[in-house]
Coordinates of C-alpha atoms in Angstrom, one line a residue:
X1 CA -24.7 -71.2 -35.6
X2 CA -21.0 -72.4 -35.3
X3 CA -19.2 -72.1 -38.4
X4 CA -15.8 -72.1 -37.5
X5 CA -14.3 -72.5 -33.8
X6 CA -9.8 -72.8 -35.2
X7 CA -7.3 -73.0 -32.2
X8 CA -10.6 -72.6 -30.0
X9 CA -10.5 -76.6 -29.8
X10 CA -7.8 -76.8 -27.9
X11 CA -9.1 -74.2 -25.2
X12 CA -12.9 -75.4 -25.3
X13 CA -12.1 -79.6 -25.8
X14 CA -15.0 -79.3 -28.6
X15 CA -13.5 -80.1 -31.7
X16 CA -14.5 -78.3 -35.4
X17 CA -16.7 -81.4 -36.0
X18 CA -18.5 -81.4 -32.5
X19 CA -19.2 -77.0 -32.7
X20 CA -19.7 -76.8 -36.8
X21 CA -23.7 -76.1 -37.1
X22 CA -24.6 -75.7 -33.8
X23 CA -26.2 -72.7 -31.8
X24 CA -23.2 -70.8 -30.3
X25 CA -25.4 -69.5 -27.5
X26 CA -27.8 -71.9 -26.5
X27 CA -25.2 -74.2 -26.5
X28 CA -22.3 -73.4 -25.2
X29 CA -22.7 -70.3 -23.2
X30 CA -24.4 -70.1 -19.5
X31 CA -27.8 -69.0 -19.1
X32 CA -26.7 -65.6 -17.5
X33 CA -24.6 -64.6 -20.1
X34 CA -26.9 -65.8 -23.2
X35 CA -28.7 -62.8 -22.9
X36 CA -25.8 -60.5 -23.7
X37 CA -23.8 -62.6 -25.5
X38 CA -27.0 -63.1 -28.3
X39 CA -27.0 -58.7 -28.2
X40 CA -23.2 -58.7 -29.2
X41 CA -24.0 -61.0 -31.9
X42 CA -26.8 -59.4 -33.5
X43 CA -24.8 -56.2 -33.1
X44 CA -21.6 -57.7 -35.2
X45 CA -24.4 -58.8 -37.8
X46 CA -25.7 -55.6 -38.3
X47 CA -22.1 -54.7 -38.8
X48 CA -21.6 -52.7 -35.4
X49 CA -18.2 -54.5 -34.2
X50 CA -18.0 -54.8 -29.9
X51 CA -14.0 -54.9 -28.6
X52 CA -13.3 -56.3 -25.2
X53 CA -16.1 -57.9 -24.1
X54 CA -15.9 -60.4 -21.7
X55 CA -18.0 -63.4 -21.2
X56 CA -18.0 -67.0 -19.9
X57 CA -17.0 -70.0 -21.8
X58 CA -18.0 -73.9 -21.0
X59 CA -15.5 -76.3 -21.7
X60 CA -16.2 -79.7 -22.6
X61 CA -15.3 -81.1 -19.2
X62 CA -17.8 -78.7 -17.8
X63 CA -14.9 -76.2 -16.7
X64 CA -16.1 -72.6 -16.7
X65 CA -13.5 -70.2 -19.3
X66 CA -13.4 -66.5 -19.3
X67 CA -12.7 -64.8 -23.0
X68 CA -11.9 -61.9 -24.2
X69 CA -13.6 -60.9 -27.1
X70 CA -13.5 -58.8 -30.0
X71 CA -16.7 -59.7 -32.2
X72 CA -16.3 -58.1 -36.4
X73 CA -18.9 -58.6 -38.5
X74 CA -18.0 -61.3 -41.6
X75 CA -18.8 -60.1 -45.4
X76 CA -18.6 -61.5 -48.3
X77 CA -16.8 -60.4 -52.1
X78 CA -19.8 -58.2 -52.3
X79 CA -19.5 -57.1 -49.0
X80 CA -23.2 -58.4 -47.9
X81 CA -22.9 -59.2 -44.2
X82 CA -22.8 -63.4 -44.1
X83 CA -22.2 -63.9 -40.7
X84 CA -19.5 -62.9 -37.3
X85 CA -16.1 -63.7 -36.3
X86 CA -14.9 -63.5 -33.0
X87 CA -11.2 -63.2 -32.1
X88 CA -11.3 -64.0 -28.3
X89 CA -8.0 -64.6 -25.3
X90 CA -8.2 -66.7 -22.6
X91 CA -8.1 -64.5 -19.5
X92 CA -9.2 -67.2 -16.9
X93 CA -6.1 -67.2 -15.3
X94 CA -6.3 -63.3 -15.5
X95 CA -9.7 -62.8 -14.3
X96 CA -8.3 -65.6 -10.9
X97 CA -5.6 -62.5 -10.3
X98 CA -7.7 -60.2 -10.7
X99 CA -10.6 -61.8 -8.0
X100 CA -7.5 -62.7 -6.1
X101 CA -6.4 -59.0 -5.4
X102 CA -9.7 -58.1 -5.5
X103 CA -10.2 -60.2 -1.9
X104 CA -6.7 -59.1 -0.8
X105 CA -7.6 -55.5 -1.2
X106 CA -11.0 -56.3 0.8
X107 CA -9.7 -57.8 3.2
X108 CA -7.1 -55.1 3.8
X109 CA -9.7 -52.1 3.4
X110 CA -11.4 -54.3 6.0
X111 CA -8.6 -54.8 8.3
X112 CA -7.8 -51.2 7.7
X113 CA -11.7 -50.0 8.8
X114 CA -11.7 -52.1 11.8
X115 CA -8.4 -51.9 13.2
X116 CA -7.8 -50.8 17.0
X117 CA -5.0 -48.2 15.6
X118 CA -6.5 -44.6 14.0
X119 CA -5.4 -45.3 10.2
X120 CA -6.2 -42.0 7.6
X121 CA -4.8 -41.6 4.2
X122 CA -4.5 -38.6 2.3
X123 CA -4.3 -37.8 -1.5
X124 CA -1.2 -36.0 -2.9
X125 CA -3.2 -33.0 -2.8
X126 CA -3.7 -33.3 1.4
X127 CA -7.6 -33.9 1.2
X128 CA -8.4 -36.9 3.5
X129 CA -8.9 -40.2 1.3
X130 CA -9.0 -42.8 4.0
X131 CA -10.7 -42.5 7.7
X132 CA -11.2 -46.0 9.6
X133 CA -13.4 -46.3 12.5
X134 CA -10.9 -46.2 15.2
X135 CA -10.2 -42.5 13.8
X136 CA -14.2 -41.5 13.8
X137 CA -14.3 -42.8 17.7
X138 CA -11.0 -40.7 18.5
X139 CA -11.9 -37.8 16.6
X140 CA -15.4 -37.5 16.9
X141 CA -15.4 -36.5 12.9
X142 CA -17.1 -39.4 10.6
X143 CA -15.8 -40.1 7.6
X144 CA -18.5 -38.4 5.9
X145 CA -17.2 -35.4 7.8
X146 CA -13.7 -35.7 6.8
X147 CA -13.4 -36.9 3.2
X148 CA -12.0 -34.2 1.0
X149 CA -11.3 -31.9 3.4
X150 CA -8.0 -30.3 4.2
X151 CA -6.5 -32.6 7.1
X152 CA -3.9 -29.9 8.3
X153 CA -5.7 -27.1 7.4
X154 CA -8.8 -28.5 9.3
X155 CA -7.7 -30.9 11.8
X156 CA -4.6 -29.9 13.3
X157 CA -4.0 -26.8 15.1
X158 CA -2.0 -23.6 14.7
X159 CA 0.9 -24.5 16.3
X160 CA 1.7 -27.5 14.9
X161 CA 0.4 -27.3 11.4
X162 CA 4.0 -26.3 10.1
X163 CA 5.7 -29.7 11.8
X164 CA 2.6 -32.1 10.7
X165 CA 2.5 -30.8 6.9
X166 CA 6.1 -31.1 6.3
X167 CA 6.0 -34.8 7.8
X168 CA 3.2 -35.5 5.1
X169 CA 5.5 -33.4 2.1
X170 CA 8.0 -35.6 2.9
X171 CA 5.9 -38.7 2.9
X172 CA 4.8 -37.3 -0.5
X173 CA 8.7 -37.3 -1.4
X174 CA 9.1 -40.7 -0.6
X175 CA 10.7 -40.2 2.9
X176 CA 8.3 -41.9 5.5
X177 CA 8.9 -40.3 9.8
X178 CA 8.2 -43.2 12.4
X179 CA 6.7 -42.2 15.9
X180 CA 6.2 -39.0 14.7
X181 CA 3.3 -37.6 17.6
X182 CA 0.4 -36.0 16.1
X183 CA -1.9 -33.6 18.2
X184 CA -5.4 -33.7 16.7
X185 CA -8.3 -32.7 18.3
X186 CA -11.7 -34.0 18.2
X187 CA -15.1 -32.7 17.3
X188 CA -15.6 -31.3 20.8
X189 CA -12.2 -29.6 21.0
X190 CA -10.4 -32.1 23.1
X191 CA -7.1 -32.9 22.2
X192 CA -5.8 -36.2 21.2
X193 CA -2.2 -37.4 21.0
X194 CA -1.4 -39.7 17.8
X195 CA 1.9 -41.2 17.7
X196 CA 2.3 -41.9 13.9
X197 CA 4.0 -43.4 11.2
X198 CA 3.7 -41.9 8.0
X199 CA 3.8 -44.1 5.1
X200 CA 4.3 -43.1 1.3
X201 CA 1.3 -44.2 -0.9
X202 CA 2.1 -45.7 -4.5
X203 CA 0.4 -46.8 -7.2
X204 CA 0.6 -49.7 -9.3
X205 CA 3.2 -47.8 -11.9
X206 CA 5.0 -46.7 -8.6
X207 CA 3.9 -43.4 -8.5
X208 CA 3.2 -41.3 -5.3
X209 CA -0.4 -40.6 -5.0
X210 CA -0.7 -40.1 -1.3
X211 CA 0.0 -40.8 2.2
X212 CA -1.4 -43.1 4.9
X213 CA -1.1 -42.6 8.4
X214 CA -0.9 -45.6 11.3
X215 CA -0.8 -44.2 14.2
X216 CA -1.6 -45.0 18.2
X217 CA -3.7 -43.2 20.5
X218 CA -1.1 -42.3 23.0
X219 CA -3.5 -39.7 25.0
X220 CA -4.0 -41.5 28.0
X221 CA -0.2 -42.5 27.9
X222 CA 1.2 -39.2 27.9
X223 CA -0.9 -37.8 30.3
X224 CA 0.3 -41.0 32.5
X225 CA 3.5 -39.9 31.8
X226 CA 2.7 -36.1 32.7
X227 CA 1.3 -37.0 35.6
X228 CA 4.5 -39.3 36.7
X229 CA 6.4 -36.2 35.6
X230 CA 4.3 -34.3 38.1
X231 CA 4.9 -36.8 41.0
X232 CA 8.5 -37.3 40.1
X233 CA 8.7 -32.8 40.8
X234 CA 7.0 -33.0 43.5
X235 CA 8.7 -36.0 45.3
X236 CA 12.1 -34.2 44.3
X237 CA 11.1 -30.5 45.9
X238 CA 9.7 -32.4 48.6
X239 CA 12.9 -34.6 49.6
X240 CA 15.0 -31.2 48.8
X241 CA 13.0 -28.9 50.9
X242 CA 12.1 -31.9 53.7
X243 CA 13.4 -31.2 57.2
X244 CA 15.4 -33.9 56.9
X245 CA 19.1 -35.0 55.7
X246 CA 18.7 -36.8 52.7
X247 CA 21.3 -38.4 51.2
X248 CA 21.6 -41.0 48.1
X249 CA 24.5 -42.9 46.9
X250 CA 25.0 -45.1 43.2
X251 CA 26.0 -48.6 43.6
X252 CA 29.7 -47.7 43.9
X253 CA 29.0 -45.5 46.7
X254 CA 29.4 -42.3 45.4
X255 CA 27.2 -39.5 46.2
X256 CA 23.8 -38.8 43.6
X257 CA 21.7 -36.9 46.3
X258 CA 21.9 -33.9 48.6
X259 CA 19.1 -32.3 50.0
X260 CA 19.3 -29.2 51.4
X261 CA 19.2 -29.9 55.0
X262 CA 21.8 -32.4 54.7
X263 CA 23.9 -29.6 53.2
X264 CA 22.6 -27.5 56.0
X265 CA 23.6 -29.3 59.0
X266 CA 26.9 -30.3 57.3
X267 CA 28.2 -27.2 55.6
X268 CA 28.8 -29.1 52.5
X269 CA 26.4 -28.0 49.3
X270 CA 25.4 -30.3 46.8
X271 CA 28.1 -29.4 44.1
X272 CA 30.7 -30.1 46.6
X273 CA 29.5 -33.9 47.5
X274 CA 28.3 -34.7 44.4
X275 CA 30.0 -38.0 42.9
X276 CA 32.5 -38.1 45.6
X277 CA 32.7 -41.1 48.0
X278 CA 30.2 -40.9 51.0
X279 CA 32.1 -42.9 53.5
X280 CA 36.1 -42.0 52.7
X281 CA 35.1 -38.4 52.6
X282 CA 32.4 -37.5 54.8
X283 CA 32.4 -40.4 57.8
X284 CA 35.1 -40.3 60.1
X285 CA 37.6 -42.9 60.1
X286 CA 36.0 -45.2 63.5
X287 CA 32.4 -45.1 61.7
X288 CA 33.4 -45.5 58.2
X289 CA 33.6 -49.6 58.5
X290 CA 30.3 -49.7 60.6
X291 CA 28.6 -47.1 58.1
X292 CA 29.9 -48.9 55.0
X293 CA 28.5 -52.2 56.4
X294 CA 25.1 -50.4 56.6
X295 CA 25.3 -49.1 52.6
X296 CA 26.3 -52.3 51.8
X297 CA 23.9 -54.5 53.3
X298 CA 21.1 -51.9 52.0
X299 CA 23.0 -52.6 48.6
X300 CA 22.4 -56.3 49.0
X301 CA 18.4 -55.4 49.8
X302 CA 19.2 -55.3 53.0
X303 CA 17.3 -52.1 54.6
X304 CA 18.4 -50.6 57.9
X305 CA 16.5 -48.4 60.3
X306 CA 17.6 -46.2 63.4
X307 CA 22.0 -46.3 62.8
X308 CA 22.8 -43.9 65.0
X309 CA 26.6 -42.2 62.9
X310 CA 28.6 -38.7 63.5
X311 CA 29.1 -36.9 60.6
X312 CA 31.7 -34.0 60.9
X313 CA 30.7 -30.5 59.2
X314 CA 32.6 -28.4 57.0
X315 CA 33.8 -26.3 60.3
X316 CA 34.7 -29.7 62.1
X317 CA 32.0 -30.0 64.4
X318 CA 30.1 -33.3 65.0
X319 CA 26.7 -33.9 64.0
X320 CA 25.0 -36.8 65.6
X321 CA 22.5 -38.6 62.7
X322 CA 19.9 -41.2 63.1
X323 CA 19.7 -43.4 59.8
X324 CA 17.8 -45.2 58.0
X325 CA 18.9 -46.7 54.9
X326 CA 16.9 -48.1 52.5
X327 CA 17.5 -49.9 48.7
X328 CA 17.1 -47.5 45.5
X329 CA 15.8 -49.9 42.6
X330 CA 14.8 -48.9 38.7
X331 CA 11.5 -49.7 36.9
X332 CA 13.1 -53.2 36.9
X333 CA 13.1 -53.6 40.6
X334 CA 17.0 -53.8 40.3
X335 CA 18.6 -52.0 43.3
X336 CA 20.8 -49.0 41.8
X337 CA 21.6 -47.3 45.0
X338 CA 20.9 -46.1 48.6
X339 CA 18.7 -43.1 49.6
X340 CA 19.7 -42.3 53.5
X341 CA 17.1 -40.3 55.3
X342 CA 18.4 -38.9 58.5
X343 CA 17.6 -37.1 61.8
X344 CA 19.6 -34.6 63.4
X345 CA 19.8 -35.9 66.7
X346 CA 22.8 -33.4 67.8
X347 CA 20.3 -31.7 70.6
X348 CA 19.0 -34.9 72.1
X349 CA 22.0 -37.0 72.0
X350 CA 23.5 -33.5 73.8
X351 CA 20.5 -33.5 76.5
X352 CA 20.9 -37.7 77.0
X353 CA 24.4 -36.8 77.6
X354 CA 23.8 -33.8 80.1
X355 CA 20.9 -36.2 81.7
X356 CA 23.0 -38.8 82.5
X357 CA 25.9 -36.5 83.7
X358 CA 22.8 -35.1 86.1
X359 CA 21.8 -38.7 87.0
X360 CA 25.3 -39.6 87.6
X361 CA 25.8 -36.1 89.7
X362 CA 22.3 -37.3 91.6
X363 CA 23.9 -41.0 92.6
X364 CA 26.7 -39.6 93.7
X365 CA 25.2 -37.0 96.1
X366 CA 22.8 -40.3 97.0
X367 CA 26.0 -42.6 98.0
X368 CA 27.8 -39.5 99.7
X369 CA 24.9 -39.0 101.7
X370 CA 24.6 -42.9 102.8
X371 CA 28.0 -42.7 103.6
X372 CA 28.6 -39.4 104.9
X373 CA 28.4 -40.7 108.7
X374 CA 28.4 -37.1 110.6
X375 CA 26.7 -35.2 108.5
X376 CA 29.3 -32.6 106.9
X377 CA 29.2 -33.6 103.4
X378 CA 32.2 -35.5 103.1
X379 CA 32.9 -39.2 103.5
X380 CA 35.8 -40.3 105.5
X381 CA 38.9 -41.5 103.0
X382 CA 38.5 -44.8 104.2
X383 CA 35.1 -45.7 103.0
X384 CA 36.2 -44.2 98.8
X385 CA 36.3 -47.8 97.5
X386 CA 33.1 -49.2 98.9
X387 CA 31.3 -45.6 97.8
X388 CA 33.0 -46.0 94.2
X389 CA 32.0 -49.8 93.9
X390 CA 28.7 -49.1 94.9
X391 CA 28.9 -46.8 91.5
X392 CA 29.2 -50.0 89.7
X393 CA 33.2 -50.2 89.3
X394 CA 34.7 -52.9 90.2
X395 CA 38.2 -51.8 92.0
X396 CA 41.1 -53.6 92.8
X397 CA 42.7 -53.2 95.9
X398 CA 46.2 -51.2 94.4
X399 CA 43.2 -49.1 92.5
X400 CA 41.9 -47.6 95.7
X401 CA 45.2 -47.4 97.2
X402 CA 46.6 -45.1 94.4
X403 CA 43.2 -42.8 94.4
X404 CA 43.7 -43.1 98.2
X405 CA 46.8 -40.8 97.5
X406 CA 45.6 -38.2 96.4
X407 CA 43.3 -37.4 99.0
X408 CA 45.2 -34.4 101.7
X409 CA 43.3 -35.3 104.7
X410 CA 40.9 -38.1 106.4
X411 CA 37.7 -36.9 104.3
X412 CA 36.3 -36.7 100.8
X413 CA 34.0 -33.8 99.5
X414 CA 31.6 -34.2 96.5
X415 CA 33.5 -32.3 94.0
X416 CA 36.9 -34.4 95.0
X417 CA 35.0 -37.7 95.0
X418 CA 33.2 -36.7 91.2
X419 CA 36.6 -36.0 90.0
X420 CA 38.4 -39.3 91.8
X421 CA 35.2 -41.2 89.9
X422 CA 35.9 -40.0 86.7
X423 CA 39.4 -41.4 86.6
X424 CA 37.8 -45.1 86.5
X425 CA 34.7 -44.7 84.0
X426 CA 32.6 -47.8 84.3
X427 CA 32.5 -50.2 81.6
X428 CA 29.1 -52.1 82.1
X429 CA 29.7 -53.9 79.0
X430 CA 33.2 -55.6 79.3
X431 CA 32.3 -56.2 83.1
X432 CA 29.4 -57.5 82.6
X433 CA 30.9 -60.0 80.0
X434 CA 34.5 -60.7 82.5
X435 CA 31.9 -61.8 85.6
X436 CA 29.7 -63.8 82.8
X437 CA 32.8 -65.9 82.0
X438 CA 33.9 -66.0 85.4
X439 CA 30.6 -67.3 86.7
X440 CA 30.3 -69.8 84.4
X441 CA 33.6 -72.1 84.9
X442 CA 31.7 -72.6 88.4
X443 CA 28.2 -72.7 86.8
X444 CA 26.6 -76.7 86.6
X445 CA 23.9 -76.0 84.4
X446 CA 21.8 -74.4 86.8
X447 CA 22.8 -70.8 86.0
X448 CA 22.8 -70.2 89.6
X449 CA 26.0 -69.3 92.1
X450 CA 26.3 -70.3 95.9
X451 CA 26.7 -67.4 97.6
X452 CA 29.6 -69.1 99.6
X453 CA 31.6 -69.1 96.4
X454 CA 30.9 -65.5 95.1
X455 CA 33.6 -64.3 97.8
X456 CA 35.9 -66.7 95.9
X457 CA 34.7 -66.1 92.6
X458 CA 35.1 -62.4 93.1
X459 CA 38.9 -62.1 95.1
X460 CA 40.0 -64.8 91.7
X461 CA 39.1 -61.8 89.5
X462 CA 41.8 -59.3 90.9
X463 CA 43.6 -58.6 94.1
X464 CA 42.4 -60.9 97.4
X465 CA 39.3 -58.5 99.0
X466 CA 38.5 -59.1 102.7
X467 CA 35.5 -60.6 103.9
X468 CA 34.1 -57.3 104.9
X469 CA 34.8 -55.6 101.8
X470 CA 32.8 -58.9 100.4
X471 CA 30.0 -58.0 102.5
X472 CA 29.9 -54.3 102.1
X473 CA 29.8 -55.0 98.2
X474 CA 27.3 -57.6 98.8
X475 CA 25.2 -54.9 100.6
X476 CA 25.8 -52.2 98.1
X477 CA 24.2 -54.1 95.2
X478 CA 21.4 -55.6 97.7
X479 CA 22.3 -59.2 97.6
X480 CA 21.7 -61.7 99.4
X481 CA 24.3 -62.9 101.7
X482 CA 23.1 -66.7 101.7
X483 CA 21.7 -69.3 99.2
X484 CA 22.1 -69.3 95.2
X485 CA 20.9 -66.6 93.1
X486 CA 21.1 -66.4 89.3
X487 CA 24.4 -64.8 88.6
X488 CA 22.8 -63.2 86.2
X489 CA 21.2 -60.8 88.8
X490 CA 24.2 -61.0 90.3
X491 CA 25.9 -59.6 87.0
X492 CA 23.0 -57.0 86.1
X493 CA 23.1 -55.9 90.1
X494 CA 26.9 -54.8 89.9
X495 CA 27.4 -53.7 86.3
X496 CA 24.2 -51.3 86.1
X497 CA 23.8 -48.1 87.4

């Protein structure tokens, strides 16, 4: 029975009057604790004293209070046992903090065991103290197979155990190592890549006591990254050894690739072009607008195929190269360059020229021999401006008159007449675009020309022509002599070959 409750009033609500006589445990201790509570005091009774025992106390508002108590037995002057005293503390608010980091600590060695990153922790002695599941799945070693063992000894391999344990002794020392990567390998001798972060382990005085280990699974990473590596070799030997000029240029136009064919063909080796200026220094001075236009439209995302450039070699001799440009970008997308890849086109623009020199040497023998009216050869000197119209060049009477000179005699061979042609080159293009313009101050919409007015249209472009020069021109290009045609066929009849 309660005897004597002191300061315990204020921290039950019973006051001395309300406890004095009544049964301590059944009635003011709950049933799961009356038990124990009832062994305690008999204990103190039979003078064996009980320190620190902790058991629930019910207020009189029905609120639950933990104590602390100390239970010593209670004699009197003749030291006969006569009863217990118990000096308790309130540890409610105690035992809250307490179940408070108690759930804080569960839930974090829950978060740690189920976490999608390998997590370990070792003691300060090395031996594995901490394995989530992520770790097991990497691994292949349980934790059952892990705890207490030696993690560099067992776990990591010759090579890098020096590295890996002086990451964790420093850990131990209080200096953690971010990203460090960690090769471990797994229960079937694979190995796994571990990018970790090594993180001192302290108690609650502050003292070291071990290390834990967050790390990332970064297997599958690096070997994406070996095998970019890989392609990034293989694309480089392929556009260094490809039968091809390559070329690249930065965003300022300065040189960052030179395959070896480009420095083949040109003379120039890759040390020598490297961060100079493509255009100023390599393309001659005619090209270097058009071919700068090119870089800088590809610069703009602009890609170009088929620019047909000379280069000039380190000897001075012209290289003829087909082009296409196309737009360097980053991982970004954002365009950081120009890679050229090029043709060497030397030989064939060399056999289109020898071609056309044999086509031109075949029209020529074809006109001579339409003219050639006995049979020699040789046309007579009269007839050189119809034969070199008929070439496609358009002649002006004084034009003929001076070549007319420097024939000695009444007739024309082939290698005279090839030489006299020469002297006039045809220009297709700015003919072509003079007759356009003439054609079209007479044109009414129809596109079309009266053949009545070509004479006129014709003699207003140059020096008056005769009607039978008219008609021998009009027979050359096999036009009609009547009715409209489409100057354009008109146009395409005189200036093509």
């Amino acid at each position: 029975m309660l005897s004597d409750l002191n300061k315990a009033a204020d921290l039950t609500g019973y006051s001395k009057v309300e406890v004095e006589g009544r049964y301590l445990v059944r009635d003011f201790i709950t049933d799961d604790f009356k038990k124990p509570v009832n062994v305690l005091l008999r204990k103190a009774l039979r003078g064996q004293q009980t320190d620190n025992f902790e058991f629930p106390f019910v207020t009189k508002s029905g609120e639950r209070v933990e104590i602390l108590l100390n239970a010593t037995k209670r004699t009197d002057r003749e030291g006969k046992i006569v009863g217990m005293v118990g000096v308790g503390q309130d540890i409610t608010e105690l035992k809250r903090g307490q179940a408070e980091l108690t759930r804080v600590a569960n839930d974090l060695q829950l978060l740690i065991e189920t976490a999608n990153a390998p997590i370990f922790g070792i003691n300060a002695e090395g031996r594995v103290n901490e394995w989530n599941r992520k770790m097991a799945a990497i691994t292949g070693f349980s934790k059952d197979d892990v705890f207490g063992k030696d993690l560099v000894d067992e776990y990591i391999s010759d090579e890098f155990r020096e590295s890996v344990r002086q990451v964790l002794d420093d850990a131990l020392h209080g200096q953690q190592t971010d990203n460090y990567q960690l090769p471990l390998f797994t229960k079937d001798g694979d190995r796994v890549e571990v990018l970790l972060n090594a993180t001192t382990r302290v108690d609650a005085a502050g003292t070291i006591v071990g290390v834990v280990g967050v790390g990332q699974d970064i297997t599958a990473i690096n070997q994406s990254q070996a095998e970019l590596t890989r392609v990034a070799n293989d694309l480089r030997l392929l556009i260094d050894t490809a039968n091809a000029p390559i070329f690249g240029i930065d965003t300022n136009g300065f040189v960052n690739e030179w395959n070896r064919k480009a420095a083949a063909i040109t003379g120039f080796s890759r040390e020598e072009v490297m961060g100079k200026d493509l255009v100023s220094r390599f393309i001659t001075p005619e090209y270097q607008d058009s071919v700068g236009e090119v870089l800088h439209k590809a610069l703009q995302g602009e890609e170009t195929a088929n620019f047909e450039f000379p280069l000039y070699t380190k000897d001075g001799k012209r290289v003829e190269v087909l082009l296409n440009a196309t737009s360097r970008r980053d991982n970004d997308y954002n365009i950081v360059g120009v890679v050229g890849v090029g043709q060497d086109i030397t030989d064939r623009k060399n056999a289109e020229t020898r071609v056309s020199l044999l086509a031109a040497d075949l029209q020529i023998t074809e006109l001579l021999g339409f003219f050639d009216r006995d049979g020699d050869g040789k046309i007579g000197a009269d007839e050189l401006g119809d034969c070199l119209r008929s070439l496609g060049l358009l002649l002006t009477q004084k034009e003929v008159a001076d070549l007319r000179k420097e024939v000695i005699g009444d007739k024309v061979g082939w290698d005279q007449f090839k030489g006299l042609a020469s002297k006039k080159p045809r220009q297709p293009e700015k003919t072509a675009q003079a007759l356009n313009q003439a054609f079209q101050v007479f044109d009414k919409g129809t596109g079309t020309v009266d053949m009545a007015e070509l004479q006129h249209i014709v003699t207003s472009m140059g020096e008056k022509i005769t009607a039978q020069e008219f008609a021998d021109i009009c027979k050359a290009a096999s036009l009609p002599s009547v009715g409209r045609v489409e100057y354009k066929q008109v146009v395409d009849k005189v200036t093509k070959p």
